[in-house]
């Protein structure tokens, strides 16, 4: 299928989310977590570029590239031992705003063009996933400004690893389609 990079990327992203969640819950240390996060960021960016160019799917490709850049900013913060995380939080806020647009277009589908083609398909599952990602990115932003508890962020990341990464990833691998 044309989306085969997507489930691979979803499972790869969990290699960042779950360890970062555990890190926020006080398990693990910054540099090892940062290294894994950097690997995931790089893979996500490459996957987004491939999704755009090879699979002619800039809709999903752009989202992966943007998320990959955020993961790299998290990796940098962890590897550099940054005390002030607001710059990372500002990247998270930017990605949250982009994610809201994905929620809207996923609910409605893109406009139908004169030739009857619709570049952005309607997808209830992608809308749900993007809404969950939006919530997480806002939590990260608030956390970096000292306005959200790290433990709650950690638990939220674990829950959304299951719902927003593993569920669609394994569903796509086994059926070549999203759950709904």
Backbone as JSON, one array per atom type, in Angstrom:
{
  "sequence": "XXXXXXXXXXXXXXXXXXXXXXXXXXXXXXXXXXXXXXXXXXXXXXXXXXXXXXXXXXXXXXXXXXXXXXXXXXXXXXXXXXXXXXXXXXXXXXXXXXXXXXXXXXXXXXXXXXXXXXXXXXXXXXXXXXXXXXXXXXXXXXXXXXXXXXXXXXXXXXXXXXXXXXXXXXXXXXXXXXXX",
  "N": [[0.81, -1.21, 0.0], [0.27, 2.35, -0.46], [0.68, 3.71, 1.86], [2.57, 2.5, 3.47], [4.83, 3.38, 4.83], [3.77, 4.79, 6.9], [2.61, 3.2, 9.17], [5.01, 2.05, 10.04], [6.41, 4.31, 10.82], [4.7, 5.27, 12.85], [4.99, 3.25, 14.81], [7.72, 3.56, 15.28], [7.77, 6.15, 16.37], [6.69, 5.67, 18.86], [8.86, 4.8, 20.25], [10.01, 7.06, 21.08], [7.94, 8.42, 22.55], [7.07, 6.68, 24.69], [9.44, 6.17, 26.32], [9.99, 8.91, 26.94], [7.69, 9.54, 28.36], [8.03, 7.83, 30.58], [10.36, 9.0, 31.56], [9.34, 11.5, 32.39], [7.91, 10.53, 34.48], [9.83, 10.03, 36.28], [11.59, 7.94, 35.75], [14.55, 6.81, 34.33], [17.09, 8.66, 32.44], [18.19, 11.9, 31.15], [20.01, 12.02, 28.88], [20.17, 9.47, 27.57], [17.47, 9.12, 26.96], [17.16, 11.33, 25.34], [18.82, 10.66, 23.18], [17.45, 8.46, 21.98], [15.13, 9.83, 21.31], [16.12, 11.63, 19.43], [16.87, 9.88, 17.35], [14.32, 8.97, 16.62], [13.18, 11.4, 15.8], [14.74, 11.98, 13.52], [14.14, 9.76, 11.84], [11.39, 10.16, 11.53], [11.26, 12.59, 10.13], [12.56, 11.85, 7.72], [10.76, 9.85, 6.91], [8.49, 11.41, 6.47], [9.33, 12.99, 4.31], [9.72, 10.97, 2.38], [7.08, 9.99, 2.26], [5.83, 12.18, 1.14], [7.19, 12.59, -1.36], [7.67, 10.02, -2.63], [5.25, 8.58, -2.19], [3.5, 10.48, -3.0], [1.99, 12.01, -1.19], [1.52, 14.64, 0.33], [-0.06, 15.54, 2.42], [-0.08, 13.76, 4.7], [2.67, 13.53, 4.79], [3.68, 16.15, 5.36], [2.78, 16.52, 7.96], [4.22, 14.53, 9.33], [6.86, 15.47, 8.93], [6.81, 17.93, 10.32], [6.19, 17.05, 12.94], [8.46, 15.46, 13.33], [10.48, 17.43, 13.38], [9.79, 18.68, 15.79], [10.29, 16.53, 17.57], [13.05, 16.37, 17.31], [13.74, 18.8, 18.47], [13.03, 18.3, 21.1], [14.84, 16.24, 21.61], [17.26, 17.66, 21.43], [16.97, 19.44, 23.62], [16.99, 17.61, 25.75], [19.48, 16.3, 25.39], [21.25, 18.44, 25.57], [20.86, 19.22, 28.11], [19.14, 21.31, 28.83], [18.01, 23.89, 30.94], [16.02, 25.8, 30.79], [13.13, 25.26, 29.24], [11.42, 26.55, 27.54], [11.78, 27.32, 24.83], [11.62, 24.87, 23.45], [9.01, 24.35, 24.21], [7.7, 26.37, 22.81], [8.02, 25.51, 20.19], [6.45, 23.26, 20.4], [3.92, 24.43, 20.84], [3.56, 25.65, 18.33], [3.39, 23.37, 16.68], [1.1, 22.3, 17.78], [-0.84, 24.13, 16.91], [-0.74, 23.71, 14.13], [-1.61, 21.06, 14.17], [-4.28, 21.36, 14.93], [-5.44, 22.35, 12.59], [-5.21, 20.05, 11.06], [-7.03, 18.43, 12.45], [-9.45, 19.73, 11.82], [-9.56, 19.6, 8.93], [-9.48, 16.83, 8.68], [-11.87, 16.05, 9.78], [-13.72, 17.26, 8.01], [-12.79, 16.77, 5.45], [-10.92, 17.78, 2.57], [-11.51, 20.55, 0.26], [-13.55, 19.8, -2.62], [-12.25, 19.61, -5.79], [-12.46, 21.22, -9.1], [-12.19, 19.16, -10.98], [-13.35, 17.13, -9.64], [-11.73, 15.91, -7.85], [-10.46, 15.21, -4.58], [-8.1, 16.37, -2.51], [-7.49, 16.05, 0.17], [-8.51, 13.49, 2.09], [-11.47, 12.7, 4.0], [-11.26, 11.7, 7.38], [-12.17, 10.14, 10.19], [-10.68, 8.82, 12.14], [-8.09, 9.93, 11.89], [-8.71, 12.52, 12.6], [-9.4, 12.17, 15.32], [-6.9, 11.19, 16.28], [-5.2, 13.37, 15.67], [-6.39, 15.29, 17.27], [-5.82, 14.27, 19.79], [-3.0, 14.4, 19.67], [-2.76, 17.18, 19.47], [-3.7, 17.97, 22.02], [-1.68, 16.81, 23.61], [0.59, 18.28, 22.7], [-0.11, 20.84, 23.55], [-0.14, 20.39, 26.3], [2.61, 19.87, 26.67], [3.68, 22.38, 25.95], [2.51, 24.01, 27.99], [3.63, 22.71, 30.22], [6.37, 23.34, 29.88], [6.33, 25.97, 30.51], [5.87, 25.88, 33.16], [3.24, 25.39, 33.9], [1.84, 23.03, 33.94], [1.57, 19.76, 35.26], [4.32, 17.49, 35.21], [4.02, 14.73, 35.72], [1.37, 14.15, 35.0], [1.5, 14.74, 32.3], [3.3, 12.71, 31.55], [1.73, 10.37, 32.02], [-0.35, 10.88, 30.23], [1.04, 10.8, 27.8], [1.7, 8.06, 27.78], [-0.84, 6.83, 27.6], [-1.68, 7.87, 25.13], [0.25, 6.82, 23.49], [-0.6, 4.21, 23.19], [-3.26, 4.56, 22.11], [-2.94, 6.42, 19.98], [-0.71, 5.66, 18.53], [0.21, 2.85, 18.67], [-2.25, 1.39, 18.33], [-3.36, 2.45, 15.77], [-1.05, 1.93, 14.23], [-0.52, -0.91, 14.33], [-3.0, -1.73, 13.38], [-3.03, -0.67, 10.78], [-0.83, -2.1, 9.72], [-1.86, -4.7, 9.76], [-4.29, -4.63, 8.39], [-4.19, -2.71, 6.44], [-5.66, -0.41, 6.62], [-7.14, 2.35, 8.5], [-8.52, 2.24, 11.87], [-11.17, 3.43, 11.97]],
  "CA": [[0.0, 0.0, 0.0], [0.96, 3.62, -0.55], [0.9, 4.29, 3.19], [3.32, 1.53, 4.28], [5.77, 4.11, 5.69], [3.06, 5.39, 8.03], [2.62, 2.37, 10.38], [6.4, 1.91, 10.48], [6.73, 5.56, 11.51], [3.91, 5.31, 14.09], [5.64, 2.38, 15.79], [9.0, 4.19, 15.61], [7.51, 7.31, 17.24], [6.45, 5.18, 20.22], [10.18, 4.63, 20.87], [10.24, 8.33, 21.76], [6.88, 8.78, 23.48], [7.01, 5.86, 25.9], [10.56, 6.53, 27.2], [9.83, 10.28, 27.43], [6.65, 9.43, 29.4], [8.68, 7.24, 31.77], [11.28, 10.03, 32.05], [8.52, 12.46, 33.13], [7.46, 9.84, 35.7], [11.0, 9.85, 37.14], [12.35, 6.73, 35.4], [15.46, 7.06, 33.23], [17.82, 9.93, 32.5], [17.96, 12.77, 30.01], [20.82, 11.82, 27.68], [19.72, 8.25, 26.87], [16.14, 9.42, 26.43], [17.39, 12.29, 24.27], [19.37, 9.95, 22.02], [16.34, 7.73, 21.35], [14.23, 10.85, 20.76], [16.78, 12.15, 18.22], [16.71, 8.86, 16.31], [12.92, 9.01, 16.19], [12.99, 12.64, 15.05], [15.35, 11.82, 12.19], [13.36, 8.79, 11.07], [10.09, 10.76, 11.24], [11.48, 13.57, 9.07], [12.82, 11.09, 6.49], [9.5, 9.2, 6.53], [7.61, 12.46, 5.94], [9.83, 13.34, 2.98], [9.39, 9.84, 1.5], [5.62, 9.96, 2.1], [5.49, 13.28, 0.24], [7.77, 12.46, -2.71], [7.46, 8.69, -3.2], [3.83, 8.21, -2.16], [2.71, 11.63, -3.48], [1.02, 12.28, -0.12], [2.03, 15.72, 1.16], [-0.94, 15.74, 3.57], [0.53, 13.03, 5.82], [4.1, 13.84, 4.77], [3.94, 17.41, 6.05], [2.55, 16.3, 9.4], [5.36, 13.77, 9.84], [8.04, 16.34, 8.96], [6.63, 18.9, 11.4], [6.34, 16.31, 14.2], [9.87, 15.08, 13.42], [11.24, 18.61, 13.83], [9.53, 18.83, 17.23], [11.01, 15.48, 18.31], [14.46, 16.77, 17.32], [13.91, 19.88, 19.45], [13.0, 17.62, 22.4], [16.13, 15.54, 21.72], [18.28, 18.67, 21.72], [16.79, 19.91, 24.99], [17.41, 16.54, 26.67], [20.91, 16.04, 25.23], [21.99, 19.63, 25.98], [20.57, 19.48, 29.51], [18.57, 22.66, 28.95], [17.23, 24.2, 32.14], [14.86, 26.55, 30.32], [12.54, 24.47, 28.15], [10.37, 27.32, 26.85], [11.98, 27.27, 23.37], [11.01, 23.61, 23.04], [7.56, 24.54, 24.38], [7.2, 27.23, 21.73], [7.91, 24.62, 19.02], [5.29, 22.42, 20.69], [2.74, 25.25, 20.59], [3.44, 25.8, 16.87], [2.93, 22.08, 16.16], [-0.29, 22.17, 18.23], [-1.69, 24.94, 16.01], [-0.79, 22.95, 12.87], [-2.42, 19.86, 14.42], [-5.7, 21.76, 14.94], [-5.84, 22.41, 11.18], [-5.37, 18.65, 10.66], [-8.29, 17.96, 13.02], [-10.55, 20.33, 11.05], [-9.6, 19.01, 7.59], [-9.77, 15.39, 8.77], [-13.32, 15.93, 10.03], [-14.52, 17.72, 6.88], [-12.19, 16.48, 4.15], [-10.55, 19.0, 1.85], [-12.48, 20.93, -0.77], [-13.59, 19.02, -3.86], [-11.79, 20.49, -6.87], [-13.3, 21.23, -10.31], [-12.14, 17.85, -11.63], [-13.98, 16.15, -8.76], [-10.71, 15.31, -6.98], [-10.34, 15.74, -3.23], [-6.7, 16.11, -2.14], [-7.45, 15.63, 1.57], [-9.67, 12.64, 2.39], [-12.07, 12.78, 5.32], [-10.86, 10.57, 8.21], [-12.54, 10.32, 11.6], [-9.6, 8.37, 13.01], [-7.01, 10.92, 11.87], [-9.21, 13.65, 13.39], [-9.23, 11.79, 16.73], [-5.47, 11.13, 16.57], [-4.66, 14.73, 15.64], [-6.92, 15.98, 18.46], [-5.01, 13.78, 20.91], [-1.67, 14.99, 19.53], [-2.91, 18.6, 19.82], [-3.78, 18.05, 23.48], [-0.34, 16.54, 24.14], [1.49, 19.4, 22.39], [-0.48, 21.94, 24.44], [0.37, 20.0, 27.62], [4.07, 20.08, 26.66], [3.88, 23.83, 25.98], [2.18, 24.48, 29.34], [4.64, 22.15, 31.12], [7.64, 24.06, 29.76], [6.12, 27.27, 31.16], [5.57, 25.63, 34.57], [1.79, 25.48, 34.1], [1.22, 21.71, 33.8], [2.41, 18.78, 35.97], [5.05, 16.52, 34.4], [3.49, 13.37, 35.9], [0.14, 14.04, 34.19], [2.0, 14.67, 30.92], [3.84, 11.36, 31.38], [0.61, 9.41, 31.92], [-1.06, 11.19, 28.97], [1.88, 10.26, 26.72], [1.57, 6.6, 27.77], [-2.18, 6.51, 27.09], [-1.78, 8.18, 23.71], [1.12, 5.88, 22.77], [-1.46, 3.07, 22.87], [-4.39, 4.93, 21.26], [-2.57, 7.22, 18.83], [0.44, 5.11, 17.79], [0.18, 1.4, 18.53], [-3.53, 0.96, 17.74], [-3.39, 2.65, 14.31], [0.12, 1.32, 13.6], [-0.75, -2.34, 14.14], [-4.21, -1.87, 12.54], [-2.59, -0.44, 9.39], [0.03, -3.21, 9.3], [-2.6, -5.95, 9.61], [-5.47, -4.5, 7.53], [-3.91, -1.65, 5.45], [-6.57, 0.73, 6.79], [-7.26, 2.87, 9.85], [-9.63, 1.6, 12.6], [-12.48, 3.95, 11.53]],
  "C": [[0.85, 1.26, 0.0], [1.3, 4.22, 0.81], [1.8, 3.42, 4.06], [4.34, 2.19, 5.19], [5.08, 4.58, 6.97], [3.04, 4.48, 9.27], [4.02, 2.16, 10.92], [6.79, 3.14, 11.31], [5.98, 5.65, 12.84], [4.56, 4.45, 15.17], [6.98, 2.98, 16.22], [8.8, 5.35, 16.59], [7.26, 6.86, 18.69], [7.76, 4.98, 20.97], [10.64, 5.96, 21.48], [9.23, 8.53, 22.88], [6.92, 8.0, 24.79], [8.19, 6.15, 26.83], [10.48, 7.96, 27.75], [8.77, 10.29, 28.54], [7.26, 8.89, 30.69], [9.65, 8.24, 32.4], [10.51, 11.07, 32.88], [7.99, 11.85, 34.43], [8.64, 9.48, 36.6], [11.82, 8.61, 36.88], [13.25, 7.03, 34.21], [16.16, 8.39, 33.37], [17.77, 10.63, 31.15], [18.73, 12.35, 28.76], [20.42, 10.57, 26.89], [18.36, 8.44, 26.24], [16.26, 10.37, 25.23], [17.93, 11.64, 23.01], [18.28, 9.22, 21.26], [15.39, 8.7, 20.66], [14.8, 11.44, 19.47], [16.68, 11.17, 17.07], [15.3, 8.9, 15.73], [12.64, 10.26, 15.36], [13.53, 12.53, 13.64], [14.55, 10.89, 11.3], [12.02, 9.4, 10.64], [10.19, 11.79, 10.12], [11.69, 12.87, 7.73], [11.53, 10.43, 5.98], [8.54, 10.22, 5.91], [8.02, 12.88, 4.54], [9.5, 12.23, 1.98], [7.89, 9.77, 1.22], [5.19, 11.02, 1.08], [5.93, 13.0, -1.19], [7.41, 11.12, -3.35], [5.98, 8.34, -3.29], [2.91, 9.34, -2.6], [1.62, 12.0, -2.47], [1.57, 13.37, 0.8], [1.18, 15.99, 2.41], [-0.37, 15.06, 4.81], [2.02, 13.36, 5.92], [4.44, 15.09, 5.56], [3.79, 17.25, 7.56], [3.73, 15.56, 10.02], [6.61, 14.64, 9.94], [7.96, 17.31, 10.14], [6.8, 18.21, 12.77], [7.8, 15.9, 14.4], [10.75, 16.23, 13.88], [11.03, 18.84, 15.33], [10.31, 17.79, 18.03], [12.5, 15.8, 18.39], [14.7, 17.91, 18.32], [13.86, 19.32, 20.88], [14.34, 16.92, 22.64], [17.23, 16.53, 22.1], [18.2, 19.15, 23.16], [17.3, 18.88, 26.0], [18.92, 16.32, 26.61], [21.76, 17.21, 25.74], [21.77, 19.95, 27.46], [20.0, 20.87, 29.75], [17.75, 22.81, 30.23], [15.92, 24.88, 31.73], [14.3, 25.86, 29.08], [11.52, 25.25, 27.33], [10.54, 27.33, 25.33], [11.38, 26.0, 22.79], [9.49, 23.71, 23.14], [6.96, 25.39, 23.28], [7.08, 26.44, 20.42], [6.67, 23.74, 19.19], [3.99, 23.18, 20.42], [2.49, 25.4, 19.08], [2.87, 24.53, 16.24], [1.48, 21.83, 16.59], [-1.23, 22.91, 17.3], [-1.84, 24.23, 14.66], [-1.7, 21.73, 13.03], [-3.91, 20.18, 14.43], [-6.25, 21.83, 13.51], [-6.07, 20.99, 10.65], [-6.66, 18.05, 11.22], [-9.46, 18.44, 12.15], [-10.68, 19.67, 9.67], [-9.91, 17.51, 7.62], [-11.26, 15.16, 9.03], [-14.12, 16.24, 8.77], [-14.06, 17.16, 5.54], [-11.87, 17.8, 3.48], [-11.61, 19.36, 0.84], [-12.41, 20.0, -1.99], [-13.26, 19.97, -5.01], [-12.68, 20.35, -8.1], [-13.33, 19.87, -11.0], [-12.74, 16.74, -10.76], [-13.0, 15.51, -7.78], [-10.71, 16.01, -5.62], [-8.94, 15.37, -2.73], [-6.58, 15.6, -0.71], [-8.69, 14.8, 1.88], [-10.18, 12.87, 3.81], [-11.66, 11.55, 6.11], [-11.17, 10.85, 9.67], [-11.4, 9.9, 12.52], [-8.46, 9.38, 13.06], [-7.43, 12.16, 12.67], [-9.02, 13.38, 14.88], [-7.74, 11.81, 17.11], [-4.88, 12.53, 16.65], [-5.16, 15.55, 16.83], [-6.12, 15.56, 19.7], [-3.61, 14.36, 20.87], [-1.71, 16.47, 19.92], [-2.92, 18.78, 21.33], [-2.4, 17.83, 24.1], [0.61, 17.71, 23.89], [1.17, 20.61, 23.25], [-0.01, 21.65, 25.86], [1.87, 20.25, 27.72], [4.37, 21.57, 26.77], [3.64, 24.38, 27.39], [3.21, 23.97, 30.36], [5.94, 22.96, 31.08], [7.55, 25.47, 30.35], [5.73, 27.11, 32.64], [4.09, 25.64, 34.91], [1.07, 24.13, 34.0], [2.13, 20.69, 34.46], [3.03, 17.73, 35.04], [4.5, 15.11, 34.5], [2.23, 13.14, 35.05], [0.51, 13.96, 32.71], [2.53, 13.27, 30.62], [2.76, 10.32, 31.18], [-0.13, 9.62, 30.6], [-0.28, 10.65, 27.77], [1.76, 8.75, 26.62], [0.23, 6.17, 27.18], [-2.22, 6.72, 25.58], [-0.78, 7.38, 22.86], [0.28, 4.68, 22.31], [-2.52, 3.46, 21.84], [-3.95, 5.55, 19.93], [-1.41, 6.7, 18.02], [0.31, 3.61, 17.58], [-1.1, 0.89, 17.89], [-3.56, 1.21, 16.23], [-2.21, 1.98, 13.59], [-0.1, -0.15, 13.31], [-1.99, -2.6, 13.28], [-3.84, -1.7, 11.07], [-1.74, -1.61, 8.88], [-0.78, -4.46, 9.0], [-3.79, -5.85, 8.65], [-5.27, -3.5, 6.38], [-4.94, -0.52, 5.5], [-6.61, 1.15, 8.25], [-8.49, 2.26, 10.53], [-11.02, 2.12, 12.2], [-12.29, 5.27, 10.83]]
}
